[in-house]
Amino acid sequence: MSGFSPAWLALREPADRAARNRDVIARCALTFAARSSLKVCDLGAGTGAALRAFADLLPGEQQWTLVDRDPENLAGALTALEAWADKALRHDAGLTLHHGLRRIEVRTEVLDLARDPACWPMDSDLVTASALFDLTSAAWIKRLVAALAAGRRPLLATLTADEKIAASPPHPLDKKVAAAFRQHQSRDKGFGPSAGADAGRFLEQTLEAAGYALTAGESPWVLEPSELLQATVEGMAAAAAEIGVAGDELAAWLEHQRENTKQLIVGHRDVFARIL
Ligand SMILES: C[S@@+](CC[C@H](N)C(=O)[O-])C[C@H]1O[C@@H](n2cnc3c(N)ncnc32)[C@H](O)[C@@H]1O
């Protein structure tokens, strides 16, 4: 299962939904509560999980532009959204969905955000991104925030991974594997040297410096034994192996995680930012 495959995104979607910070999401919802319609652009949209998570909290008429560089994920988004909607109509421009009382127009755009972060339609009311910022670099975050601020555009960025990883019961190699995993996270993921576990805080500082008012908080996964927990520890072990942690050490660590881990906490941060 690759880091961005539709199968991985489907596996993590329920945990993401449970993890998102309630105060951050509520502030975003409140900001647009008086509106009857909203145009949203979701960066690194994957299979459309953010739309499914936020649509019920936003105004009745919505237009979403889903941007991703992976056409397979965007094709998966249309299929998953059709399944999620009460009623769906495919047309040349994308999809028209009805979900509860919401009517939602969806279009997709295959695009490399690394080239130009400011890819949203000029009339977008809100830019969103989920599980994206830890892949990006400090330089890219600065470019993105400058472009957002130029249009005084609000941003809702959820599930930016931070440094917290805690398994219980603990294992003597936990720190070594976590450090190697974090080192792997800070490799270039296509945006320049990745901000990795510092991305969330750096994003918040950059937004504040650009005049944004923030509502921010933690949004950790709290995983119990499950397929997602297994896939997460396997991903950590694979990353640690690439960094150079010895195979026999990793095999022992992985066996412990598979057999004994009762809870795994994986930290993230969420932020809603707007210029008042
Ligand atoms: C961890 S996934 C998150 C997907 C989705 N936001 C979610 O929460 O399920 C990161 C997404 O960013 C996309 N992505 C990564 N680098 C990108 C780039 N340079 N340009 C556009 N999309 C990119 C990947 O294809 C993937 O769909």
PDB file of C-alpha atoms and ligand atoms in Angstrom:
ATOM      1  CA  MET A   1       0.000   0.000   0.000  1.00  0.00           C
ATOM      2  CA  SER A   2       1.732   3.204  -1.119  1.00  0.00           C
ATOM      3  CA  GLY A   3       1.720   6.443   0.877  1.00  0.00           C
ATOM      4  CA  PHE A   4      -0.936   8.078  -1.295  1.00  0.00           C
ATOM      5  CA  SER A   5      -2.773   5.136  -2.879  1.00  0.00           C
ATOM      6  CA  PRO A   6      -6.590   5.127  -2.846  1.00  0.00           C
ATOM      7  CA  ALA A   7      -6.436   1.972  -0.644  1.00  0.00           C
ATOM      8  CA  TRP A   8      -4.293   3.757   1.982  1.00  0.00           C
ATOM      9  CA  LEU A   9      -6.486   6.880   1.861  1.00  0.00           C
ATOM     10  CA  ALA A  10      -9.624   4.749   2.364  1.00  0.00           C
ATOM     11  CA  LEU A  11      -7.992   2.999   5.323  1.00  0.00           C
ATOM     12  CA  ARG A  12      -7.064   6.244   7.053  1.00  0.00           C
ATOM     13  CA  GLU A  13     -10.293   8.194   6.336  1.00  0.00           C
ATOM     14  CA  PRO A  14     -12.260   7.063   9.440  1.00  0.00           C
ATOM     15  CA  ALA A  15      -9.273   7.762  11.727  1.00  0.00           C
ATOM     16  CA  ASP A  16      -8.783  11.176  10.113  1.00  0.00           C
ATOM     17  CA  ARG A  17     -12.436  11.987  10.595  1.00  0.00           C
ATOM     18  CA  ALA A  18     -12.292  11.034  14.283  1.00  0.00           C
ATOM     19  CA  ALA A  19      -9.027  12.935  14.820  1.00  0.00           C
ATOM     20  CA  ARG A  20      -9.805  16.358  13.335  1.00  0.00           C
ATOM     21  CA  ASN A  21      -9.856  19.050  16.011  1.00  0.00           C
ATOM     22  CA  ARG A  22     -13.461  19.961  16.879  1.00  0.00           C
ATOM     23  CA  ASP A  23     -12.693  23.605  17.840  1.00  0.00           C
ATOM     24  CA  VAL A  24     -10.813  24.252  14.617  1.00  0.00           C
ATOM     25  CA  ILE A  25     -13.567  22.791  12.447  1.00  0.00           C
ATOM     26  CA  ALA A  26     -16.276  24.588  14.434  1.00  0.00           C
ATOM     27  CA  ARG A  27     -14.520  27.953  13.941  1.00  0.00           C
ATOM     28  CA  CYS A  28     -14.381  27.337  10.204  1.00  0.00           C
ATOM     29  CA  ALA A  29     -18.059  26.330  10.089  1.00  0.00           C
ATOM     30  CA  LEU A  30     -19.075  29.403  12.126  1.00  0.00           C
ATOM     31  CA  THR A  31     -17.169  31.740   9.824  1.00  0.00           C
ATOM     32  CA  PHE A  32     -19.338  30.745   6.868  1.00  0.00           C
ATOM     33  CA  ALA A  33     -22.572  30.030   8.772  1.00  0.00           C
ATOM     34  CA  ALA A  34     -24.422  33.056   7.383  1.00  0.00           C
ATOM     35  CA  ARG A  35     -23.592  32.227   3.769  1.00  0.00           C
ATOM     36  CA  SER A  36     -25.884  30.316   1.428  1.00  0.00           C
ATOM     37  CA  SER A  37     -23.091  29.198  -0.900  1.00  0.00           C
ATOM     38  CA  LEU A  38     -19.339  28.593  -0.748  1.00  0.00           C
ATOM     39  CA  LYS A  39     -16.521  27.903  -3.217  1.00  0.00           C
ATOM     40  CA  VAL A  40     -13.800  25.656  -1.832  1.00  0.00           C
ATOM     41  CA  CYS A  41     -10.496  24.512  -3.327  1.00  0.00           C
ATOM     42  CA  ASP A  42      -8.938  21.408  -1.730  1.00  0.00           C
ATOM     43  CA  LEU A  43      -5.182  21.037  -2.292  1.00  0.00           C
ATOM     44  CA  GLY A  44      -3.779  17.497  -2.465  1.00  0.00           C
ATOM     45  CA  ALA A  45      -7.366  16.280  -2.392  1.00  0.00           C
ATOM     46  CA  GLY A  46      -6.625  12.582  -2.827  1.00  0.00           C
ATOM     47  CA  THR A  47      -9.923  10.715  -3.035  1.00  0.00           C
ATOM     48  CA  GLY A  48     -12.034  13.611  -1.703  1.00  0.00           C
ATOM     49  CA  ALA A  49     -12.020  12.843   2.035  1.00  0.00           C
ATOM     50  CA  ALA A  50     -12.034  16.534   3.020  1.00  0.00           C
ATOM     51  CA  LEU A  51     -15.196  17.189   1.020  1.00  0.00           C
ATOM     52  CA  ARG A  52     -16.897  14.242   2.726  1.00  0.00           C
ATOM     53  CA  ALA A  53     -15.699  15.461   6.139  1.00  0.00           C
ATOM     54  CA  PHE A  54     -16.659  19.149   5.800  1.00  0.00           C
ATOM     55  CA  ALA A  55     -19.618  19.339   3.415  1.00  0.00           C
ATOM     56  CA  ASP A  56     -22.267  18.947   6.133  1.00  0.00           C
ATOM     57  CA  LEU A  57     -20.748  21.846   8.116  1.00  0.00           C
ATOM     58  CA  LEU A  58     -20.663  24.305   5.229  1.00  0.00           C
ATOM     59  CA  PRO A  59     -23.438  26.216   3.386  1.00  0.00           C
ATOM     60  CA  GLY A  60     -26.146  24.492   1.345  1.00  0.00           C
ATOM     61  CA  GLU A  61     -24.710  25.290  -2.091  1.00  0.00           C
ATOM     62  CA  GLN A  62     -21.074  24.331  -2.515  1.00  0.00           C
ATOM     63  CA  GLN A  63     -18.587  24.244  -5.375  1.00  0.00           C
ATOM     64  CA  TRP A  64     -15.446  22.215  -4.768  1.00  0.00           C
ATOM     65  CA  THR A  65     -12.311  22.127  -6.913  1.00  0.00           C
ATOM     66  CA  LEU A  66     -10.239  19.060  -6.016  1.00  0.00           C
ATOM     67  CA  VAL A  67      -6.570  19.471  -6.974  1.00  0.00           C
ATOM     68  CA  ASP A  68      -4.075  16.626  -6.988  1.00  0.00           C
ATOM     69  CA  ARG A  69      -1.157  15.584  -9.150  1.00  0.00           C
ATOM     70  CA  ASP A  70      -2.350  11.951  -9.169  1.00  0.00           C
ATOM     71  CA  PRO A  71      -5.127  11.276 -11.709  1.00  0.00           C
ATOM     72  CA  GLU A  72      -5.822   7.874 -10.134  1.00  0.00           C
ATOM     73  CA  ASN A  73      -6.666   9.518  -6.807  1.00  0.00           C
ATOM     74  CA  LEU A  74      -8.918  12.084  -8.478  1.00  0.00           C
ATOM     75  CA  ALA A  75     -10.713   9.355 -10.437  1.00  0.00           C
ATOM     76  CA  GLY A  76     -11.105   7.550  -7.088  1.00  0.00           C
ATOM     77  CA  ALA A  77     -12.513  10.784  -5.620  1.00  0.00           C
ATOM     78  CA  LEU A  78     -15.321  10.917  -8.170  1.00  0.00           C
ATOM     79  CA  THR A  79     -16.205   7.262  -7.576  1.00  0.00           C
ATOM     80  CA  ALA A  80     -16.084   7.608  -3.770  1.00  0.00           C
ATOM     81  CA  LEU A  81     -18.140  10.806  -3.851  1.00  0.00           C
ATOM     82  CA  GLU A  82     -20.795   9.191  -6.053  1.00  0.00           C
ATOM     83  CA  ALA A  83     -21.060   6.373  -3.497  1.00  0.00           C
ATOM     84  CA  TRP A  84     -21.229   8.870  -0.594  1.00  0.00           C
ATOM     85  CA  ALA A  85     -23.902  11.117  -2.133  1.00  0.00           C
ATOM     86  CA  ASP A  86     -27.654  10.527  -1.924  1.00  0.00           C
ATOM     87  CA  LYS A  87     -27.828  11.431  -5.606  1.00  0.00           C
ATOM     88  CA  ALA A  88     -25.020  12.014  -8.107  1.00  0.00           C
ATOM     89  CA  LEU A  89     -24.862  13.095 -11.720  1.00  0.00           C
ATOM     90  CA  ARG A  90     -21.677  12.833 -13.775  1.00  0.00           C
ATOM     91  CA  HIS A  91     -21.161  15.376 -16.561  1.00  0.00           C
ATOM     92  CA  ASP A  92     -18.323  16.784 -18.652  1.00  0.00           C
ATOM     93  CA  ALA A  93     -17.313  19.311 -15.977  1.00  0.00           C
ATOM     94  CA  GLY A  94     -17.311  16.764 -13.098  1.00  0.00           C
ATOM     95  CA  LEU A  95     -20.095  15.833 -10.712  1.00  0.00           C
ATOM     96  CA  THR A  96     -23.256  17.284  -9.243  1.00  0.00           C
ATOM     97  CA  LEU A  97     -24.007  15.753  -5.844  1.00  0.00           C
ATOM     98  CA  HIS A  98     -26.887  15.913  -3.435  1.00  0.00           C
ATOM     99  CA  HIS A  99     -26.034  14.964   0.139  1.00  0.00           C
ATOM    100  CA  GLY A 100     -28.710  15.623   2.746  1.00  0.00           C
ATOM    101  CA  LEU A 101     -29.638  19.265   2.220  1.00  0.00           C
ATOM    102  CA  ARG A 102     -26.403  20.070   0.375  1.00  0.00           C
ATOM    103  CA  ARG A 103     -26.047  20.521  -3.367  1.00  0.00           C
ATOM    104  CA  ILE A 104     -22.411  20.215  -4.341  1.00  0.00           C
ATOM    105  CA  GLU A 105     -20.672  20.807  -7.661  1.00  0.00           C
ATOM    106  CA  VAL A 106     -17.322  19.008  -7.915  1.00  0.00           C
ATOM    107  CA  ARG A 107     -14.580  19.440 -10.472  1.00  0.00           C
ATOM    108  CA  THR A 108     -11.131  17.946 -10.443  1.00  0.00           C
ATOM    109  CA  GLU A 109      -7.814  19.308 -11.639  1.00  0.00           C
ATOM    110  CA  VAL A 110      -4.627  17.290 -12.170  1.00  0.00           C
ATOM    111  CA  LEU A 111      -1.840  19.654 -11.213  1.00  0.00           C
ATOM    112  CA  ASP A 112       1.587  19.668  -9.533  1.00  0.00           C
ATOM    113  CA  LEU A 113       1.239  21.991  -6.546  1.00  0.00           C
ATOM    114  CA  ALA A 114       5.011  22.145  -6.155  1.00  0.00           C
ATOM    115  CA  ARG A 115       5.187  24.322  -9.262  1.00  0.00           C
ATOM    116  CA  ASP A 116       2.526  26.793  -8.226  1.00  0.00           C
ATOM    117  CA  PRO A 117       0.791  26.596  -4.851  1.00  0.00           C
ATOM    118  CA  ALA A 118      -1.733  29.288  -5.858  1.00  0.00           C
ATOM    119  CA  CYS A 119      -3.814  27.078  -8.125  1.00  0.00           C
ATOM    120  CA  TRP A 120      -7.247  27.897  -6.710  1.00  0.00           C
ATOM    121  CA  PRO A 121      -9.947  29.558  -8.812  1.00  0.00           C
ATOM    122  CA  MET A 122      -9.834  33.333  -8.248  1.00  0.00           C
ATOM    123  CA  ASP A 123     -13.309  33.333  -6.686  1.00  0.00           C
ATOM    124  CA  SER A 124     -12.520  30.641  -4.058  1.00  0.00           C
ATOM    125  CA  ASP A 125     -13.874  31.509  -0.589  1.00  0.00           C
ATOM    126  CA  LEU A 126     -11.853  28.875   1.268  1.00  0.00           C
ATOM    127  CA  VAL A 127      -8.725  26.817   0.604  1.00  0.00           C
ATOM    128  CA  THR A 128      -8.445  23.468   2.367  1.00  0.00           C
ATOM    129  CA  ALA A 129      -5.734  20.826   2.628  1.00  0.00           C
ATOM    130  CA  SER A 130      -5.593  17.606   4.638  1.00  0.00           C
ATOM    131  CA  ALA A 131      -2.518  15.510   5.346  1.00  0.00           C
ATOM    132  CA  LEU A 132      -0.511  17.597   2.893  1.00  0.00           C
ATOM    133  CA  PHE A 133       1.647  20.161   4.677  1.00  0.00           C
ATOM    134  CA  ASP A 134       4.135  17.721   6.238  1.00  0.00           C
ATOM    135  CA  LEU A 135       5.099  16.749   2.680  1.00  0.00           C
ATOM    136  CA  THR A 136       5.880  20.327   1.734  1.00  0.00           C
ATOM    137  CA  SER A 137       8.897  22.556   2.384  1.00  0.00           C
ATOM    138  CA  ALA A 138       9.288  25.755   4.395  1.00  0.00           C
ATOM    139  CA  ALA A 139       9.913  27.675   1.157  1.00  0.00           C
ATOM    140  CA  TRP A 140       6.710  26.302  -0.405  1.00  0.00           C
ATOM    141  CA  ILE A 141       4.683  27.107   2.726  1.00  0.00           C
ATOM    142  CA  LYS A 142       5.939  30.717   2.543  1.00  0.00           C
ATOM    143  CA  ARG A 143       4.907  30.968  -1.123  1.00  0.00           C
ATOM    144  CA  LEU A 144       1.496  29.492  -0.380  1.00  0.00           C
ATOM    145  CA  VAL A 145       0.823  31.818   2.562  1.00  0.00           C
ATOM    146  CA  ALA A 146       1.933  34.875   0.569  1.00  0.00           C
ATOM    147  CA  ALA A 147      -0.498  33.931  -2.219  1.00  0.00           C
ATOM    148  CA  LEU A 148      -3.333  33.271   0.245  1.00  0.00           C
ATOM    149  CA  ALA A 149      -2.717  36.537   2.084  1.00  0.00           C
ATOM    150  CA  ALA A 150      -2.686  38.512  -1.182  1.00  0.00           C
ATOM    151  CA  GLY A 151      -6.341  37.517  -1.608  1.00  0.00           C
ATOM    152  CA  ARG A 152      -7.130  37.530   2.164  1.00  0.00           C
ATOM    153  CA  ARG A 153      -8.233  33.932   1.609  1.00  0.00           C
ATOM    154  CA  PRO A 154      -9.033  31.680   4.606  1.00  0.00           C
ATOM    155  CA  LEU A 155      -7.223  28.357   4.990  1.00  0.00           C
ATOM    156  CA  LEU A 156      -8.341  25.179   6.731  1.00  0.00           C
ATOM    157  CA  ALA A 157      -5.352  22.828   7.014  1.00  0.00           C
ATOM    158  CA  THR A 158      -5.963  19.612   8.912  1.00  0.00           C
ATOM    159  CA  LEU A 159      -3.909  16.551   9.847  1.00  0.00           C
ATOM    160  CA  THR A 160      -0.438  17.967   9.422  1.00  0.00           C
ATOM    161  CA  ALA A 161       1.751  15.309  11.076  1.00  0.00           C
ATOM    162  CA  ASP A 162       3.814  16.501  14.044  1.00  0.00           C
ATOM    163  CA  GLU A 163       6.546  14.790  16.063  1.00  0.00           C
ATOM    164  CA  LYS A 164       4.364  12.794  18.470  1.00  0.00           C
ATOM    165  CA  ILE A 165       4.472   9.015  18.196  1.00  0.00           C
ATOM    166  CA  ALA A 166       3.711   6.966  21.289  1.00  0.00           C
ATOM    167  CA  ALA A 167       3.058   3.245  21.421  1.00  0.00           C
ATOM    168  CA  SER A 168       1.888   1.405  24.498  1.00  0.00           C
ATOM    169  CA  PRO A 169       3.266  -0.773  25.846  1.00  0.00           C
ATOM    170  CA  PRO A 170       6.626   0.790  24.934  1.00  0.00           C
ATOM    171  CA  HIS A 171       9.561  -1.037  23.347  1.00  0.00           C
ATOM    172  CA  PRO A 172      13.280  -0.189  23.827  1.00  0.00           C
ATOM    173  CA  LEU A 173      13.642   0.619  20.090  1.00  0.00           C
ATOM    174  CA  ASP A 174      10.657   3.015  19.916  1.00  0.00           C
ATOM    175  CA  LYS A 175      12.795   6.163  20.084  1.00  0.00           C
ATOM    176  CA  LYS A 176      15.266   4.939  17.477  1.00  0.00           C
ATOM    177  CA  VAL A 177      12.532   3.920  15.018  1.00  0.00           C
ATOM    178  CA  ALA A 178      10.568   7.140  15.586  1.00  0.00           C
ATOM    179  CA  ALA A 179      13.693   9.251  15.028  1.00  0.00           C
ATOM    180  CA  ALA A 180      14.484   7.388  11.794  1.00  0.00           C
ATOM    181  CA  PHE A 181      10.851   7.764  10.671  1.00  0.00           C
ATOM    182  CA  ARG A 182      10.990  11.505  11.292  1.00  0.00           C
ATOM    183  CA  GLN A 183      14.289  11.736   9.419  1.00  0.00           C
ATOM    184  CA  HIS A 184      12.666   9.957   6.474  1.00  0.00           C
ATOM    185  CA  GLN A 185       9.704  12.336   6.682  1.00  0.00           C
ATOM    186  CA  SER A 186      11.984  15.309   6.182  1.00  0.00           C
ATOM    187  CA  ARG A 187      13.265  14.021   2.839  1.00  0.00           C
ATOM    188  CA  ASP A 188      12.212  15.816  -0.329  1.00  0.00           C
ATOM    189  CA  LYS A 189       8.649  14.762  -1.247  1.00  0.00           C
ATOM    190  CA  GLY A 190       8.609  16.865  -4.395  1.00  0.00           C
ATOM    191  CA  PHE A 191       8.379  20.303  -2.739  1.00  0.00           C
ATOM    192  CA  GLY A 192      12.039  20.688  -1.702  1.00  0.00           C
ATOM    193  CA  PRO A 193      13.436  19.535   1.674  1.00  0.00           C
ATOM    194  CA  SER A 194      10.310  18.604   3.591  1.00  0.00           C
ATOM    195  CA  ALA A 195       9.268  20.569   6.676  1.00  0.00           C
ATOM    196  CA  GLY A 196       8.128  17.194   8.056  1.00  0.00           C
ATOM    197  CA  ALA A 197       7.166  17.219  11.716  1.00  0.00           C
ATOM    198  CA  ASP A 198       7.824  20.996  11.962  1.00  0.00           C
ATOM    199  CA  ALA A 199       5.430  21.837   9.138  1.00  0.00           C
ATOM    200  CA  GLY A 200       2.344  22.496  11.270  1.00  0.00           C
ATOM    201  CA  ARG A 201       4.046  24.951  13.618  1.00  0.00           C
ATOM    202  CA  PHE A 202       5.889  26.611  10.748  1.00  0.00           C
ATOM    203  CA  LEU A 203       2.624  27.030   8.831  1.00  0.00           C
ATOM    204  CA  GLU A 204       0.979  28.602  11.889  1.00  0.00           C
ATOM    205  CA  GLN A 205       3.912  31.029  12.449  1.00  0.00           C
ATOM    206  CA  THR A 206       3.938  32.003   8.784  1.00  0.00           C
ATOM    207  CA  LEU A 207       0.184  32.611   8.740  1.00  0.00           C
ATOM    208  CA  GLU A 208       0.378  34.731  11.900  1.00  0.00           C
ATOM    209  CA  ALA A 209       3.236  36.775  10.475  1.00  0.00           C
ATOM    210  CA  ALA A 210       1.093  37.417   7.375  1.00  0.00           C
ATOM    211  CA  GLY A 211      -1.711  38.871   9.535  1.00  0.00           C
ATOM    212  CA  TYR A 212      -3.955  35.822   9.932  1.00  0.00           C
ATOM    213  CA  ALA A 213      -5.989  35.084  13.068  1.00  0.00           C
ATOM    214  CA  LEU A 214      -5.685  31.401  13.937  1.00  0.00           C
ATOM    215  CA  THR A 215      -7.674  28.703  15.625  1.00  0.00           C
ATOM    216  CA  ALA A 216      -5.248  25.805  15.980  1.00  0.00           C
ATOM    217  CA  GLY A 217      -4.950  22.591  17.935  1.00  0.00           C
ATOM    218  CA  GLU A 218      -3.916  18.983  18.028  1.00  0.00           C
ATOM    219  CA  SER A 219      -5.640  16.213  16.073  1.00  0.00           C
ATOM    220  CA  PRO A 220      -3.891  12.964  16.953  1.00  0.00           C
ATOM    221  CA  TRP A 221      -4.822   9.556  15.690  1.00  0.00           C
ATOM    222  CA  VAL A 222      -5.479   7.337  18.703  1.00  0.00           C
ATOM    223  CA  LEU A 223      -5.285   3.873  17.162  1.00  0.00           C
ATOM    224  CA  GLU A 224      -6.317   0.616  18.740  1.00  0.00           C
ATOM    225  CA  PRO A 225      -5.289  -2.728  17.203  1.00  0.00           C
ATOM    226  CA  SER A 226      -6.553  -2.504  13.613  1.00  0.00           C
ATOM    227  CA  GLU A 227      -5.502  -2.744   9.997  1.00  0.00           C
ATOM    228  CA  LEU A 228      -4.565   0.950  10.112  1.00  0.00           C
ATOM    229  CA  LEU A 229      -2.310   0.431  13.144  1.00  0.00           C
ATOM    230  CA  GLN A 230      -0.621  -2.509  11.380  1.00  0.00           C
ATOM    231  CA  ALA A 231      -0.142  -0.529   8.176  1.00  0.00           C
ATOM    232  CA  THR A 232       1.204   2.448  10.135  1.00  0.00           C
ATOM    233  CA  VAL A 233       3.860   0.474  12.024  1.00  0.00           C
ATOM    234  CA  GLU A 234       4.817  -1.349   8.808  1.00  0.00           C
ATOM    235  CA  GLY A 235       5.227   2.030   7.088  1.00  0.00           C
ATOM    236  CA  MET A 236       7.361   3.299   9.972  1.00  0.00           C
ATOM    237  CA  ALA A 237       9.568   0.194   9.834  1.00  0.00           C
ATOM    238  CA  ALA A 238       9.992   0.486   6.050  1.00  0.00           C
ATOM    239  CA  ALA A 239      10.982   4.160   6.400  1.00  0.00           C
ATOM    240  CA  ALA A 240      13.412   3.356   9.246  1.00  0.00           C
ATOM    241  CA  ALA A 241      15.000   0.605   7.109  1.00  0.00           C
ATOM    242  CA  GLU A 242      15.633   3.138   4.328  1.00  0.00           C
ATOM    243  CA  ILE A 243      17.349   5.402   6.865  1.00  0.00           C
ATOM    244  CA  GLY A 244      19.608   2.514   7.915  1.00  0.00           C
ATOM    245  CA  VAL A 245      18.133   0.979  11.069  1.00  0.00           C
ATOM    246  CA  ALA A 246      19.316  -2.652  11.129  1.00  0.00           C
ATOM    247  CA  GLY A 247      16.930  -5.264   9.723  1.00  0.00           C
ATOM    248  CA  ASP A 248      17.068  -7.579  12.759  1.00  0.00           C
ATOM    249  CA  GLU A 249      16.290  -4.694  15.119  1.00  0.00           C
ATOM    250  CA  LEU A 250      13.360  -3.638  12.948  1.00  0.00           C
ATOM    251  CA  ALA A 251      12.034  -7.200  12.695  1.00  0.00           C
ATOM    252  CA  ALA A 252      12.005  -7.467  16.512  1.00  0.00           C
ATOM    253  CA  TRP A 253      10.357  -4.040  16.858  1.00  0.00           C
ATOM    254  CA  LEU A 254       7.727  -4.838  14.238  1.00  0.00           C
ATOM    255  CA  GLU A 255       6.897  -8.183  15.811  1.00  0.00           C
ATOM    256  CA  HIS A 256       6.418  -6.444  19.174  1.00  0.00           C
ATOM    257  CA  GLN A 257       4.116  -3.838  17.580  1.00  0.00           C
ATOM    258  CA  ARG A 258       2.069  -6.472  15.748  1.00  0.00           C
ATOM    259  CA  GLU A 259       1.661  -8.715  18.788  1.00  0.00           C
ATOM    260  CA  ASN A 260       1.515  -6.346  21.752  1.00  0.00           C
ATOM    261  CA  THR A 261       0.608  -2.779  20.858  1.00  0.00           C
ATOM    262  CA  LYS A 262      -2.654  -1.812  22.527  1.00  0.00           C
ATOM    263  CA  GLN A 263      -2.584   1.838  21.492  1.00  0.00           C
ATOM    264  CA  LEU A 264      -0.607   3.943  19.041  1.00  0.00           C
ATOM    265  CA  ILE A 265      -0.824   7.722  19.124  1.00  0.00           C
ATOM    266  CA  VAL A 266       0.300   9.572  15.990  1.00  0.00           C
ATOM    267  CA  GLY A 267       0.293  13.346  16.395  1.00  0.00           C
ATOM    268  CA  HIS A 268      -1.102  15.925  13.957  1.00  0.00           C
ATOM    269  CA  ARG A 269      -2.108  19.577  14.042  1.00  0.00           C
ATOM    270  CA  ASP A 270      -5.088  21.405  12.530  1.00  0.00           C
ATOM    271  CA  VAL A 271      -5.446  25.112  11.848  1.00  0.00           C
ATOM    272  CA  PHE A 272      -8.156  27.431  10.559  1.00  0.00           C
ATOM    273  CA  ALA A 273      -6.775  30.818   9.549  1.00  0.00           C
ATOM    274  CA  ARG A 274      -8.496  33.971   8.359  1.00  0.00           C
ATOM    275  CA  ILE A 275      -7.699  37.662   8.079  1.00  0.00           C
ATOM    276  CA  LEU A 276     -10.197  39.609  10.205  1.00  0.00           C
TER     277      LEU A 276
HETATM  278  C1  LIG B   1      -1.502  11.943   2.360  1.00  0.00           C
HETATM  279  S1  LIG B   1      -2.432  12.214   0.916  1.00  0.00           S
HETATM  280  C2  LIG B   1      -3.855  13.104   1.543  1.00  0.00           C
HETATM  281  C3  LIG B   1      -5.040  13.052   0.620  1.00  0.00           C
HETATM  282  C4  LIG B   1      -6.307  13.733   1.130  1.00  0.00           C
HETATM  283  N1  LIG B   1      -6.116  15.139   1.354  1.00  0.00           N
HETATM  284  C5  LIG B   1      -6.824  13.064   2.386  1.00  0.00           C
HETATM  285  O1  LIG B   1      -6.837  13.719   3.433  1.00  0.00           O
HETATM  286  O2  LIG B   1      -7.220  11.895   2.313  1.00  0.00           O
HETATM  287  C6  LIG B   1      -1.528  13.498   0.075  1.00  0.00           C
HETATM  288  C7  LIG B   1      -2.093  13.832  -1.291  1.00  0.00           C
HETATM  289  O3  LIG B   1      -1.305  14.893  -1.853  1.00  0.00           O
HETATM  290  C8  LIG B   1      -1.073  14.614  -3.217  1.00  0.00           C
HETATM  291  N2  LIG B   1       0.167  15.280  -3.611  1.00  0.00           N
HETATM  292  C9  LIG B   1       1.426  15.008  -3.175  1.00  0.00           C
HETATM  293  N3  LIG B   1       2.302  15.816  -3.790  1.00  0.00           N
HETATM  294  C10 LIG B   1       1.584  16.610  -4.638  1.00  0.00           C
HETATM  295  C11 LIG B   1       1.923  17.651  -5.547  1.00  0.00           C
HETATM  296  N4  LIG B   1       3.192  18.031  -5.738  1.00  0.00           N
HETATM  297  N5  LIG B   1       0.934  18.245  -6.244  1.00  0.00           N
HETATM  298  C12 LIG B   1      -0.364  17.875  -6.069  1.00  0.00           C
HETATM  299  N6  LIG B   1      -0.747  16.895  -5.218  1.00  0.00           N
HETATM  300  C13 LIG B   1       0.211  16.271  -4.513  1.00  0.00           C
HETATM  301  C14 LIG B   1      -0.980  13.087  -3.287  1.00  0.00           C
HETATM  302  O4  LIG B   1      -1.211  12.615  -4.601  1.00  0.00           O
HETATM  303  C15 LIG B   1      -2.048  12.679  -2.287  1.00  0.00           C
HETATM  304  O5  LIG B   1      -3.313  12.513  -2.903  1.00  0.00           O
END
